[in-house]
Amino acid sequence: NLFAGTYGTGVFLSTNNGISWSAVNTGLANTYVRSLAISGTNLFAGTAGDGVWRRPLSEMITSVWETDLTVKDNGNILQSLTFGQSPIATDSIDSQLGEAVLPPTAFGFDARFHLLTGDESWKDYRSSNKDSVEWLIKFQPGSGGYPMTFSWDTANLPKGSLYLKDLITGSIVNVNMKTDSSFTLTNSGINELKIDYTSQANSPTAIKDVKELPTVFSLSQNYPNPFNPSTTIKYQISKPGLVQLKVYDILGREVATLVNEYQTAGVHSVRFSSDYKLQTSNHKQLSSGIYFYQLKADDFVAAKKLLLLK
């Protein structure tokens, strides 16, 4: 979830990584926003001259999901455990909230995720900004004994993958919760299961073509070097801007301008040929010898040597 404060049109929310935006300005009298902050369960906006506006996150973020997992023993004693994602939840066991991984009670039916204080005893929410989450389920049957049945509503599950697995090898129990709506456990030696969740954005098919943007500027050595008749020069820029890549001879005279344009952040490459006419109107061939290529982008300047052998 992304929030944007604008100067004149208020606060906007995107729940799909910036593809689309919607205004969330209920109660905001002054739409000239100078600053944004999230604290606890609220979003705060500092406005131009009219103080601070506050709105609960739960009123704006409606894409948060939750569903119930029903655990039942052979005597039809059951418990529904609520799990899902919340923008205000912890990402792991939080002792300050009273969470602890505890075994079930000594006698009688029991099933739970993490024991929480107060009225949240059967709930376990994890933060929605995580691409992968794991819920641990501890359980034991009552007098009815095994088998234990686990059931859920597939319609309430989010995009991505969810699997119900054992904690021993992950293969004794390995149920696709998106295609199956229940599972019956007959192995009385298993009293723990887990739910593995991977968001759609983090699935292998979704990210196979995603390339991380570079965090620094750099200029690589040309390849091949020495070269004849052409070579490749690679460089990376960490933010968009004007980029210049030029070639000079050993006396410092400009031989060719390979790049002189606005470019986006990323990894770039360009071919440089010994055929001088590719860079100038003079149909000359470069002679063998040492040349230098220099990259300028933002405040970054770097140069490297290349060698032409004919």
JSON list of C-alpha atoms in Angstrom, two decimals, residues 34-267:
[
{"chain": "A", "resi": 34, "resn": "ARG", "atom": "CA", "xyz": [3.10, 19.05, 3.33]},
{"chain": "A", "resi": 35, "resn": "SER", "atom": "CA", "xyz": [3.91, 15.80, 5.13]},
{"chain": "A", "resi": 36, "resn": "LEU", "atom": "CA", "xyz": [2.62, 12.27, 5.81]},
{"chain": "A", "resi": 37, "resn": "ALA", "atom": "CA", "xyz": [3.28, 9.86, 8.66]},
{"chain": "A", "resi": 38, "resn": "ILE", "atom": "CA", "xyz": [1.88, 6.56, 9.89]},
{"chain": "A", "resi": 39, "resn": "SER", "atom": "CA", "xyz": [1.74, 5.92, 13.61]},
{"chain": "A", "resi": 40, "resn": "GLY", "atom": "CA", "xyz": [0.00, 2.90, 15.07]},
{"chain": "A", "resi": 41, "resn": "THR", "atom": "CA", "xyz": [-3.32, 2.42, 13.29]},
{"chain": "A", "resi": 42, "resn": "ASN", "atom": "CA", "xyz": [-3.57, 5.94, 11.85]},
{"chain": "A", "resi": 43, "resn": "LEU", "atom": "CA", "xyz": [-2.32, 8.03, 8.95]},
{"chain": "A", "resi": 44, "resn": "PHE", "atom": "CA", "xyz": [-1.42, 11.64, 9.78]},
{"chain": "A", "resi": 45, "resn": "ALA", "atom": "CA", "xyz": [-1.16, 14.48, 7.27]},
{"chain": "A", "resi": 46, "resn": "GLY", "atom": "CA", "xyz": [0.42, 17.83, 8.07]},
{"chain": "A", "resi": 47, "resn": "THR", "atom": "CA", "xyz": [-1.35, 20.52, 6.06]},
{"chain": "A", "resi": 48, "resn": "ALA", "atom": "CA", "xyz": [-0.42, 24.03, 5.01]},
{"chain": "A", "resi": 49, "resn": "GLY", "atom": "CA", "xyz": [-1.67, 26.26, 7.82]},
{"chain": "A", "resi": 50, "resn": "ASP", "atom": "CA", "xyz": [-4.52, 24.11, 9.19]},
{"chain": "A", "resi": 51, "resn": "GLY", "atom": "CA", "xyz": [-2.65, 21.69, 11.44]},
{"chain": "A", "resi": 52, "resn": "VAL", "atom": "CA", "xyz": [-2.77, 17.89, 11.32]},
{"chain": "A", "resi": 53, "resn": "TRP", "atom": "CA", "xyz": [-5.40, 15.54, 9.87]},
{"chain": "A", "resi": 54, "resn": "ARG", "atom": "CA", "xyz": [-5.76, 11.98, 11.16]},
{"chain": "A", "resi": 55, "resn": "ARG", "atom": "CA", "xyz": [-7.60, 9.03, 9.65]},
{"chain": "A", "resi": 56, "resn": "PRO", "atom": "CA", "xyz": [-7.59, 5.32, 10.63]},
{"chain": "A", "resi": 57, "resn": "LEU", "atom": "CA", "xyz": [-5.85, 3.05, 8.14]},
{"chain": "A", "resi": 58, "resn": "SER", "atom": "CA", "xyz": [-8.72, 0.57, 8.37]},
{"chain": "A", "resi": 59, "resn": "GLU", "atom": "CA", "xyz": [-11.05, 3.14, 6.77]},
{"chain": "A", "resi": 60, "resn": "MET", "atom": "CA", "xyz": [-8.81, 3.51, 3.73]},
{"chain": "A", "resi": 61, "resn": "ILE", "atom": "CA", "xyz": [-7.25, 0.10, 3.13]},
{"chain": "A", "resi": 62, "resn": "THR", "atom": "CA", "xyz": [-10.05, -2.29, 2.20]},
{"chain": "A", "resi": 63, "resn": "SER", "atom": "CA", "xyz": [-7.99, -4.87, 0.35]},
{"chain": "A", "resi": 64, "resn": "VAL", "atom": "CA", "xyz": [-6.78, -6.58, 3.52]},
{"chain": "A", "resi": 65, "resn": "TRP", "atom": "CA", "xyz": [-7.91, -10.19, 3.60]},
{"chain": "A", "resi": 66, "resn": "GLU", "atom": "CA", "xyz": [-8.77, -12.64, 6.35]},
{"chain": "A", "resi": 67, "resn": "THR", "atom": "CA", "xyz": [-10.42, -16.03, 6.56]},
{"chain": "A", "resi": 68, "resn": "ASP", "atom": "CA", "xyz": [-11.13, -18.83, 9.02]},
{"chain": "A", "resi": 69, "resn": "LEU", "atom": "CA", "xyz": [-9.49, -22.22, 9.35]},
{"chain": "A", "resi": 70, "resn": "THR", "atom": "CA", "xyz": [-11.78, -24.70, 11.13]},
{"chain": "A", "resi": 71, "resn": "VAL", "atom": "CA", "xyz": [-10.07, -27.48, 13.08]},
{"chain": "A", "resi": 72, "resn": "LYS", "atom": "CA", "xyz": [-12.27, -30.45, 14.14]},
{"chain": "A", "resi": 73, "resn": "ASP", "atom": "CA", "xyz": [-11.50, -33.77, 15.83]},
{"chain": "A", "resi": 74, "resn": "ASN", "atom": "CA", "xyz": [-13.25, -37.11, 15.31]},
{"chain": "A", "resi": 75, "resn": "GLY", "atom": "CA", "xyz": [-15.74, -36.26, 18.07]},
{"chain": "A", "resi": 76, "resn": "ASN", "atom": "CA", "xyz": [-16.90, -33.14, 16.17]},
{"chain": "A", "resi": 77, "resn": "ILE", "atom": "CA", "xyz": [-15.31, -30.76, 18.66]},
{"chain": "A", "resi": 78, "resn": "LEU", "atom": "CA", "xyz": [-14.06, -27.80, 16.66]},
{"chain": "A", "resi": 79, "resn": "GLN", "atom": "CA", "xyz": [-12.43, -24.41, 16.77]},
{"chain": "A", "resi": 80, "resn": "SER", "atom": "CA", "xyz": [-12.22, -21.72, 14.09]},
{"chain": "A", "resi": 81, "resn": "LEU", "atom": "CA", "xyz": [-8.91, -19.92, 13.82]},
{"chain": "A", "resi": 82, "resn": "THR", "atom": "CA", "xyz": [-8.85, -16.54, 12.06]},
{"chain": "A", "resi": 83, "resn": "PHE", "atom": "CA", "xyz": [-5.82, -15.73, 9.95]},
{"chain": "A", "resi": 84, "resn": "GLY", "atom": "CA", "xyz": [-5.04, -13.12, 7.35]},
{"chain": "A", "resi": 85, "resn": "GLN", "atom": "CA", "xyz": [-3.15, -9.91, 6.79]},
{"chain": "A", "resi": 86, "resn": "SER", "atom": "CA", "xyz": [-3.36, -6.57, 8.52]},
{"chain": "A", "resi": 87, "resn": "PRO", "atom": "CA", "xyz": [-1.36, -3.38, 7.94]},
{"chain": "A", "resi": 88, "resn": "ILE", "atom": "CA", "xyz": [-0.99, -2.92, 11.70]},
{"chain": "A", "resi": 89, "resn": "ALA", "atom": "CA", "xyz": [-0.05, -6.46, 12.69]},
{"chain": "A", "resi": 90, "resn": "THR", "atom": "CA", "xyz": [3.26, -7.89, 13.77]},
{"chain": "A", "resi": 91, "resn": "ASP", "atom": "CA", "xyz": [5.37, -9.87, 11.34]},
{"chain": "A", "resi": 92, "resn": "SER", "atom": "CA", "xyz": [6.55, -12.44, 13.88]},
{"chain": "A", "resi": 93, "resn": "ILE", "atom": "CA", "xyz": [5.95, -13.45, 17.46]},
{"chain": "A", "resi": 94, "resn": "ASP", "atom": "CA", "xyz": [5.70, -10.28, 19.54]},
{"chain": "A", "resi": 95, "resn": "SER", "atom": "CA", "xyz": [6.06, -10.79, 23.29]},
{"chain": "A", "resi": 96, "resn": "GLN", "atom": "CA", "xyz": [4.80, -7.26, 23.90]},
{"chain": "A", "resi": 97, "resn": "LEU", "atom": "CA", "xyz": [1.43, -8.35, 22.53]},
{"chain": "A", "resi": 98, "resn": "GLY", "atom": "CA", "xyz": [1.44, -11.48, 24.65]},
{"chain": "A", "resi": 99, "resn": "GLU", "atom": "CA", "xyz": [2.25, -13.80, 21.77]},
{"chain": "A", "resi": 100, "resn": "ALA", "atom": "CA", "xyz": [4.10, -17.02, 22.49]},
{"chain": "A", "resi": 101, "resn": "VAL", "atom": "CA", "xyz": [4.47, -20.39, 20.82]},
{"chain": "A", "resi": 102, "resn": "LEU", "atom": "CA", "xyz": [2.88, -22.64, 23.42]},
{"chain": "A", "resi": 103, "resn": "PRO", "atom": "CA", "xyz": [1.90, -26.32, 23.31]},
{"chain": "A", "resi": 104, "resn": "PRO", "atom": "CA", "xyz": [-1.82, -27.06, 23.54]},
{"chain": "A", "resi": 105, "resn": "THR", "atom": "CA", "xyz": [-3.32, -27.48, 26.97]},
{"chain": "A", "resi": 106, "resn": "ALA", "atom": "CA", "xyz": [-2.54, -30.70, 28.80]},
{"chain": "A", "resi": 107, "resn": "PHE", "atom": "CA", "xyz": [-5.99, -32.25, 28.39]},
{"chain": "A", "resi": 108, "resn": "GLY", "atom": "CA", "xyz": [-8.88, -31.87, 25.99]},
{"chain": "A", "resi": 109, "resn": "PHE", "atom": "CA", "xyz": [-9.33, -30.43, 22.56]},
{"chain": "A", "resi": 110, "resn": "ASP", "atom": "CA", "xyz": [-7.19, -27.43, 21.65]},
{"chain": "A", "resi": 111, "resn": "ALA", "atom": "CA", "xyz": [-6.18, -25.65, 18.46]},
{"chain": "A", "resi": 112, "resn": "ARG", "atom": "CA", "xyz": [-4.54, -22.29, 17.99]},
{"chain": "A", "resi": 113, "resn": "PHE", "atom": "CA", "xyz": [-1.96, -20.23, 16.14]},
{"chain": "A", "resi": 114, "resn": "HIS", "atom": "CA", "xyz": [-0.14, -18.01, 18.64]},
{"chain": "A", "resi": 115, "resn": "LEU", "atom": "CA", "xyz": [-1.78, -17.38, 21.96]},
{"chain": "A", "resi": 116, "resn": "LEU", "atom": "CA", "xyz": [-2.76, -13.71, 22.17]},
{"chain": "A", "resi": 117, "resn": "THR", "atom": "CA", "xyz": [-4.00, -11.78, 25.15]},
{"chain": "A", "resi": 118, "resn": "GLY", "atom": "CA", "xyz": [-7.56, -10.56, 25.52]},
{"chain": "A", "resi": 119, "resn": "ASP", "atom": "CA", "xyz": [-10.25, -11.43, 22.98]},
{"chain": "A", "resi": 120, "resn": "GLU", "atom": "CA", "xyz": [-7.81, -12.23, 20.17]},
{"chain": "A", "resi": 121, "resn": "SER", "atom": "CA", "xyz": [-7.05, -15.73, 21.47]},
{"chain": "A", "resi": 122, "resn": "TRP", "atom": "CA", "xyz": [-7.81, -17.47, 18.16]},
{"chain": "A", "resi": 123, "resn": "LYS", "atom": "CA", "xyz": [-6.46, -14.89, 15.72]},
{"chain": "A", "resi": 124, "resn": "ASP", "atom": "CA", "xyz": [-3.07, -14.45, 14.12]},
{"chain": "A", "resi": 125, "resn": "TYR", "atom": "CA", "xyz": [-2.65, -11.53, 11.74]},
{"chain": "A", "resi": 126, "resn": "ARG", "atom": "CA", "xyz": [0.53, -10.80, 9.85]},
{"chain": "A", "resi": 127, "resn": "SER", "atom": "CA", "xyz": [1.57, -7.63, 8.12]},
{"chain": "A", "resi": 128, "resn": "SER", "atom": "CA", "xyz": [0.26, -7.16, 4.57]},
{"chain": "A", "resi": 129, "resn": "ASN", "atom": "CA", "xyz": [3.56, -5.66, 3.42]},
{"chain": "A", "resi": 130, "resn": "LYS", "atom": "CA", "xyz": [5.19, -9.09, 3.55]},
{"chain": "A", "resi": 131, "resn": "ASP", "atom": "CA", "xyz": [5.48, -11.14, 0.35]},
{"chain": "A", "resi": 132, "resn": "SER", "atom": "CA", "xyz": [5.65, -14.40, 2.28]},
{"chain": "A", "resi": 133, "resn": "VAL", "atom": "CA", "xyz": [4.12, -15.33, 5.62]},
{"chain": "A", "resi": 134, "resn": "GLU", "atom": "CA", "xyz": [3.97, -18.48, 7.72]},
{"chain": "A", "resi": 135, "resn": "TRP", "atom": "CA", "xyz": [1.32, -19.38, 10.30]},
{"chain": "A", "resi": 136, "resn": "LEU", "atom": "CA", "xyz": [2.06, -22.12, 12.82]},
{"chain": "A", "resi": 137, "resn": "ILE", "atom": "CA", "xyz": [-0.90, -24.23, 14.02]},
{"chain": "A", "resi": 138, "resn": "LYS", "atom": "CA", "xyz": [-0.70, -26.31, 17.21]},
{"chain": "A", "resi": 139, "resn": "PHE", "atom": "CA", "xyz": [-3.56, -28.68, 18.01]},
{"chain": "A", "resi": 140, "resn": "GLN", "atom": "CA", "xyz": [-4.68, -31.81, 19.82]},
{"chain": "A", "resi": 141, "resn": "PRO", "atom": "CA", "xyz": [-7.96, -33.75, 19.68]},
{"chain": "A", "resi": 142, "resn": "GLY", "atom": "CA", "xyz": [-10.40, -34.18, 22.53]},
{"chain": "A", "resi": 143, "resn": "SER", "atom": "CA", "xyz": [-11.82, -37.54, 23.55]},
{"chain": "A", "resi": 144, "resn": "GLY", "atom": "CA", "xyz": [-12.83, -38.16, 19.94]},
{"chain": "A", "resi": 145, "resn": "GLY", "atom": "CA", "xyz": [-9.20, -38.48, 18.91]},
{"chain": "A", "resi": 146, "resn": "TYR", "atom": "CA", "xyz": [-7.89, -38.57, 15.38]},
{"chain": "A", "resi": 147, "resn": "PRO", "atom": "CA", "xyz": [-8.51, -38.03, 12.52]},
{"chain": "A", "resi": 148, "resn": "MET", "atom": "CA", "xyz": [-8.37, -34.23, 12.66]},
{"chain": "A", "resi": 149, "resn": "THR", "atom": "CA", "xyz": [-10.11, -32.31, 9.88]},
{"chain": "A", "resi": 150, "resn": "PHE", "atom": "CA", "xyz": [-9.04, -28.89, 8.66]},
{"chain": "A", "resi": 151, "resn": "SER", "atom": "CA", "xyz": [-11.38, -26.90, 6.42]},
{"chain": "A", "resi": 152, "resn": "TRP", "atom": "CA", "xyz": [-11.45, -23.39, 4.92]},
{"chain": "A", "resi": 153, "resn": "ASP", "atom": "CA", "xyz": [-13.30, -21.29, 2.37]},
{"chain": "A", "resi": 154, "resn": "THR", "atom": "CA", "xyz": [-11.23, -21.03, -0.81]},
{"chain": "A", "resi": 155, "resn": "ALA", "atom": "CA", "xyz": [-13.29, -18.03, -1.97]},
{"chain": "A", "resi": 156, "resn": "ASN", "atom": "CA", "xyz": [-11.85, -15.86, 0.82]},
{"chain": "A", "resi": 157, "resn": "LEU", "atom": "CA", "xyz": [-8.21, -16.59, 0.07]},
{"chain": "A", "resi": 158, "resn": "PRO", "atom": "CA", "xyz": [-6.00, -13.94, -1.55]},
{"chain": "A", "resi": 159, "resn": "LYS", "atom": "CA", "xyz": [-4.08, -14.09, -4.80]},
{"chain": "A", "resi": 160, "resn": "GLY", "atom": "CA", "xyz": [-0.86, -16.01, -4.55]},
{"chain": "A", "resi": 161, "resn": "SER", "atom": "CA", "xyz": [-0.17, -19.48, -3.14]},
{"chain": "A", "resi": 162, "resn": "LEU", "atom": "CA", "xyz": [-1.18, -21.01, 0.20]},
{"chain": "A", "resi": 163, "resn": "TYR", "atom": "CA", "xyz": [-0.13, -24.48, 1.27]},
{"chain": "A", "resi": 164, "resn": "LEU", "atom": "CA", "xyz": [-0.96, -26.47, 4.40]},
{"chain": "A", "resi": 165, "resn": "LYS", "atom": "CA", "xyz": [2.18, -28.40, 5.36]},
{"chain": "A", "resi": 166, "resn": "ASP", "atom": "CA", "xyz": [3.68, -30.47, 8.14]},
{"chain": "A", "resi": 167, "resn": "LEU", "atom": "CA", "xyz": [6.71, -29.19, 10.04]},
{"chain": "A", "resi": 168, "resn": "ILE", "atom": "CA", "xyz": [8.68, -32.43, 9.70]},
{"chain": "A", "resi": 169, "resn": "THR", "atom": "CA", "xyz": [9.58, -32.51, 6.01]},
{"chain": "A", "resi": 170, "resn": "GLY", "atom": "CA", "xyz": [6.88, -30.40, 4.41]},
{"chain": "A", "resi": 171, "resn": "SER", "atom": "CA", "xyz": [5.95, -33.33, 2.19]},
{"chain": "A", "resi": 172, "resn": "ILE", "atom": "CA", "xyz": [3.98, -35.61, 4.55]},
{"chain": "A", "resi": 173, "resn": "VAL", "atom": "CA", "xyz": [1.23, -32.99, 4.48]},
{"chain": "A", "resi": 174, "resn": "ASN", "atom": "CA", "xyz": [1.37, -30.73, 1.43]},
{"chain": "A", "resi": 175, "resn": "VAL", "atom": "CA", "xyz": [-2.08, -29.42, 0.52]},
{"chain": "A", "resi": 176, "resn": "ASN", "atom": "CA", "xyz": [-2.79, -26.66, -1.97]},
{"chain": "A", "resi": 177, "resn": "MET", "atom": "CA", "xyz": [-5.34, -24.53, -0.11]},
{"chain": "A", "resi": 178, "resn": "LYS", "atom": "CA", "xyz": [-6.35, -22.73, -3.32]},
{"chain": "A", "resi": 179, "resn": "THR", "atom": "CA", "xyz": [-7.58, -25.93, -4.99]},
{"chain": "A", "resi": 180, "resn": "ASP", "atom": "CA", "xyz": [-8.69, -27.99, -1.95]},
{"chain": "A", "resi": 181, "resn": "SER", "atom": "CA", "xyz": [-11.06, -26.78, 0.77]},
{"chain": "A", "resi": 182, "resn": "SER", "atom": "CA", "xyz": [-10.31, -29.39, 3.44]},
{"chain": "A", "resi": 183, "resn": "PHE", "atom": "CA", "xyz": [-7.77, -31.92, 4.66]},
{"chain": "A", "resi": 184, "resn": "THR", "atom": "CA", "xyz": [-8.13, -34.92, 6.99]},
{"chain": "A", "resi": 185, "resn": "LEU", "atom": "CA", "xyz": [-5.11, -35.76, 9.11]},
{"chain": "A", "resi": 186, "resn": "THR", "atom": "CA", "xyz": [-4.94, -39.42, 10.19]},
{"chain": "A", "resi": 187, "resn": "ASN", "atom": "CA", "xyz": [-1.32, -39.44, 11.39]},
{"chain": "A", "resi": 188, "resn": "SER", "atom": "CA", "xyz": [-1.60, -39.10, 15.18]},
{"chain": "A", "resi": 189, "resn": "GLY", "atom": "CA", "xyz": [2.12, -38.37, 15.40]},
{"chain": "A", "resi": 190, "resn": "ILE", "atom": "CA", "xyz": [1.57, -34.92, 13.89]},
{"chain": "A", "resi": 191, "resn": "ASN", "atom": "CA", "xyz": [0.27, -32.19, 16.20]},
{"chain": "A", "resi": 192, "resn": "GLU", "atom": "CA", "xyz": [1.62, -29.18, 14.31]},
{"chain": "A", "resi": 193, "resn": "LEU", "atom": "CA", "xyz": [0.96, -27.85, 10.83]},
{"chain": "A", "resi": 194, "resn": "LYS", "atom": "CA", "xyz": [1.80, -24.61, 9.10]},
{"chain": "A", "resi": 195, "resn": "ILE", "atom": "CA", "xyz": [0.29, -22.42, 6.42]},
{"chain": "A", "resi": 196, "resn": "ASP", "atom": "CA", "xyz": [2.81, -21.08, 3.91]},
{"chain": "A", "resi": 197, "resn": "TYR", "atom": "CA", "xyz": [1.68, -18.01, 1.99]},
{"chain": "A", "resi": 198, "resn": "THR", "atom": "CA", "xyz": [3.49, -16.41, -0.96]},
{"chain": "A", "resi": 199, "resn": "SER", "atom": "CA", "xyz": [1.94, -13.37, -2.59]},
{"chain": "A", "resi": 200, "resn": "GLN", "atom": "CA", "xyz": [1.33, -13.29, -6.32]},
{"chain": "A", "resi": 201, "resn": "ALA", "atom": "CA", "xyz": [3.88, -10.49, -6.68]},
{"chain": "A", "resi": 202, "resn": "ASN", "atom": "CA", "xyz": [6.53, -12.72, -5.14]},
{"chain": "A", "resi": 203, "resn": "SER", "atom": "CA", "xyz": [5.77, -15.87, -7.10]},
{"chain": "A", "resi": 204, "resn": "PRO", "atom": "CA", "xyz": [8.48, -17.10, -9.52]},
{"chain": "A", "resi": 205, "resn": "THR", "atom": "CA", "xyz": [6.29, -16.58, -12.59]},
{"chain": "A", "resi": 206, "resn": "ALA", "atom": "CA", "xyz": [5.51, -13.02, -11.57]},
{"chain": "A", "resi": 207, "resn": "ILE", "atom": "CA", "xyz": [9.05, -11.87, -10.92]},
{"chain": "A", "resi": 208, "resn": "LYS", "atom": "CA", "xyz": [11.04, -13.78, -13.52]},
{"chain": "A", "resi": 209, "resn": "ASP", "atom": "CA", "xyz": [11.29, -10.70, -15.76]},
{"chain": "A", "resi": 210, "resn": "VAL", "atom": "CA", "xyz": [11.70, -8.13, -12.98]},
{"chain": "A", "resi": 211, "resn": "LYS", "atom": "CA", "xyz": [15.12, -6.52, -12.82]},
{"chain": "A", "resi": 212, "resn": "GLU", "atom": "CA", "xyz": [16.32, -4.64, -9.79]},
{"chain": "A", "resi": 213, "resn": "LEU", "atom": "CA", "xyz": [17.41, -1.08, -10.45]},
{"chain": "A", "resi": 214, "resn": "PRO", "atom": "CA", "xyz": [21.06, -0.36, -9.70]},
{"chain": "A", "resi": 215, "resn": "THR", "atom": "CA", "xyz": [21.84, 1.59, -6.53]},
{"chain": "A", "resi": 216, "resn": "VAL", "atom": "CA", "xyz": [25.10, 3.15, -7.75]},
{"chain": "A", "resi": 217, "resn": "PHE", "atom": "CA", "xyz": [26.59, 4.62, -10.91]},
{"chain": "A", "resi": 218, "resn": "SER", "atom": "CA", "xyz": [29.32, 2.55, -12.56]},
{"chain": "A", "resi": 219, "resn": "LEU", "atom": "CA", "xyz": [31.24, 2.21, -15.81]},
{"chain": "A", "resi": 220, "resn": "SER", "atom": "CA", "xyz": [32.42, -1.23, -16.92]},
{"chain": "A", "resi": 221, "resn": "GLN", "atom": "CA", "xyz": [35.48, -2.16, -18.92]},
{"chain": "A", "resi": 222, "resn": "ASN", "atom": "CA", "xyz": [34.70, -2.53, -22.61]},
{"chain": "A", "resi": 223, "resn": "TYR", "atom": "CA", "xyz": [34.57, -6.03, -24.06]},
{"chain": "A", "resi": 224, "resn": "PRO", "atom": "CA", "xyz": [36.46, -7.23, -25.99]},
{"chain": "A", "resi": 225, "resn": "ASN", "atom": "CA", "xyz": [39.56, -5.21, -25.20]},
{"chain": "A", "resi": 226, "resn": "PRO", "atom": "CA", "xyz": [41.72, -4.98, -27.28]},
{"chain": "A", "resi": 227, "resn": "PHE", "atom": "CA", "xyz": [39.10, -4.85, -30.04]},
{"chain": "A", "resi": 228, "resn": "ASN", "atom": "CA", "xyz": [38.74, -4.81, -33.80]},
{"chain": "A", "resi": 229, "resn": "PRO", "atom": "CA", "xyz": [36.52, -3.67, -35.36]},
{"chain": "A", "resi": 230, "resn": "SER", "atom": "CA", "xyz": [33.97, -3.05, -32.56]},
{"chain": "A", "resi": 231, "resn": "THR", "atom": "CA", "xyz": [33.51, -3.35, -28.81]},
{"chain": "A", "resi": 232, "resn": "THR", "atom": "CA", "xyz": [30.69, -3.04, -26.26]},
{"chain": "A", "resi": 233, "resn": "ILE", "atom": "CA", "xyz": [30.67, -0.54, -23.42]},
{"chain": "A", "resi": 234, "resn": "LYS", "atom": "CA", "xyz": [28.31, -1.16, -20.50]},
{"chain": "A", "resi": 235, "resn": "TYR", "atom": "CA", "xyz": [27.37, 1.22, -17.70]},
{"chain": "A", "resi": 236, "resn": "GLN", "atom": "CA", "xyz": [24.68, 1.60, -15.08]},
{"chain": "A", "resi": 237, "resn": "ILE", "atom": "CA", "xyz": [22.94, 4.65, -13.66]},
{"chain": "A", "resi": 238, "resn": "SER", "atom": "CA", "xyz": [21.01, 4.67, -10.42]},
{"chain": "A", "resi": 239, "resn": "LYS", "atom": "CA", "xyz": [18.64, 7.51, -11.27]},
{"chain": "A", "resi": 240, "resn": "PRO", "atom": "CA", "xyz": [17.30, 9.08, -14.47]},
{"chain": "A", "resi": 241, "resn": "GLY", "atom": "CA", "xyz": [18.99, 12.08, -16.02]},
{"chain": "A", "resi": 242, "resn": "LEU", "atom": "CA", "xyz": [21.23, 13.37, -18.78]},
{"chain": "A", "resi": 243, "resn": "VAL", "atom": "CA", "xyz": [23.91, 10.83, -19.73]},
{"chain": "A", "resi": 244, "resn": "GLN", "atom": "CA", "xyz": [27.00, 11.52, -21.84]},
{"chain": "A", "resi": 245, "resn": "LEU", "atom": "CA", "xyz": [29.40, 8.86, -23.07]},
{"chain": "A", "resi": 246, "resn": "LYS", "atom": "CA", "xyz": [32.26, 10.08, -25.23]},
{"chain": "A", "resi": 247, "resn": "VAL", "atom": "CA", "xyz": [35.48, 8.65, -26.68]},
{"chain": "A", "resi": 248, "resn": "TYR", "atom": "CA", "xyz": [38.76, 10.57, -26.74]},
{"chain": "A", "resi": 249, "resn": "ASP", "atom": "CA", "xyz": [42.14, 9.90, -28.28]},
{"chain": "A", "resi": 250, "resn": "ILE", "atom": "CA", "xyz": [45.36, 9.86, -26.28]},
{"chain": "A", "resi": 251, "resn": "LEU", "atom": "CA", "xyz": [45.77, 13.65, -26.79]},
{"chain": "A", "resi": 252, "resn": "GLY", "atom": "CA", "xyz": [42.36, 14.35, -25.28]},
{"chain": "A", "resi": 253, "resn": "ARG", "atom": "CA", "xyz": [40.62, 15.16, -28.55]},
{"chain": "A", "resi": 254, "resn": "GLU", "atom": "CA", "xyz": [37.02, 14.00, -28.82]},
{"chain": "A", "resi": 255, "resn": "VAL", "atom": "CA", "xyz": [36.65, 11.12, -31.24]},
{"chain": "A", "resi": 256, "resn": "ALA", "atom": "CA", "xyz": [33.01, 10.16, -30.85]},
{"chain": "A", "resi": 257, "resn": "THR", "atom": "CA", "xyz": [29.89, 10.94, -28.87]},
{"chain": "A", "resi": 258, "resn": "LEU", "atom": "CA", "xyz": [28.19, 7.62, -28.22]},
{"chain": "A", "resi": 259, "resn": "VAL", "atom": "CA", "xyz": [25.45, 8.85, -25.85]},
{"chain": "A", "resi": 260, "resn": "ASN", "atom": "CA", "xyz": [24.11, 12.33, -25.20]},
{"chain": "A", "resi": 261, "resn": "GLU", "atom": "CA", "xyz": [20.55, 12.00, -24.03]},
{"chain": "A", "resi": 262, "resn": "TYR", "atom": "CA", "xyz": [18.17, 11.59, -21.09]},
{"chain": "A", "resi": 263, "resn": "GLN", "atom": "CA", "xyz": [18.10, 7.98, -19.91]},
{"chain": "A", "resi": 264, "resn": "THR", "atom": "CA", "xyz": [16.18, 6.09, -17.26]},
{"chain": "A", "resi": 265, "resn": "ALA", "atom": "CA", "xyz": [17.85, 4.30, -14.34]},
{"chain": "A", "resi": 266, "resn": "GLY", "atom": "CA", "xyz": [19.16, 0.87, -15.20]},
{"chain": "A", "resi": 267, "resn": "VAL", "atom": "CA", "xyz": [21.92, -0.99, -17.01]}
]
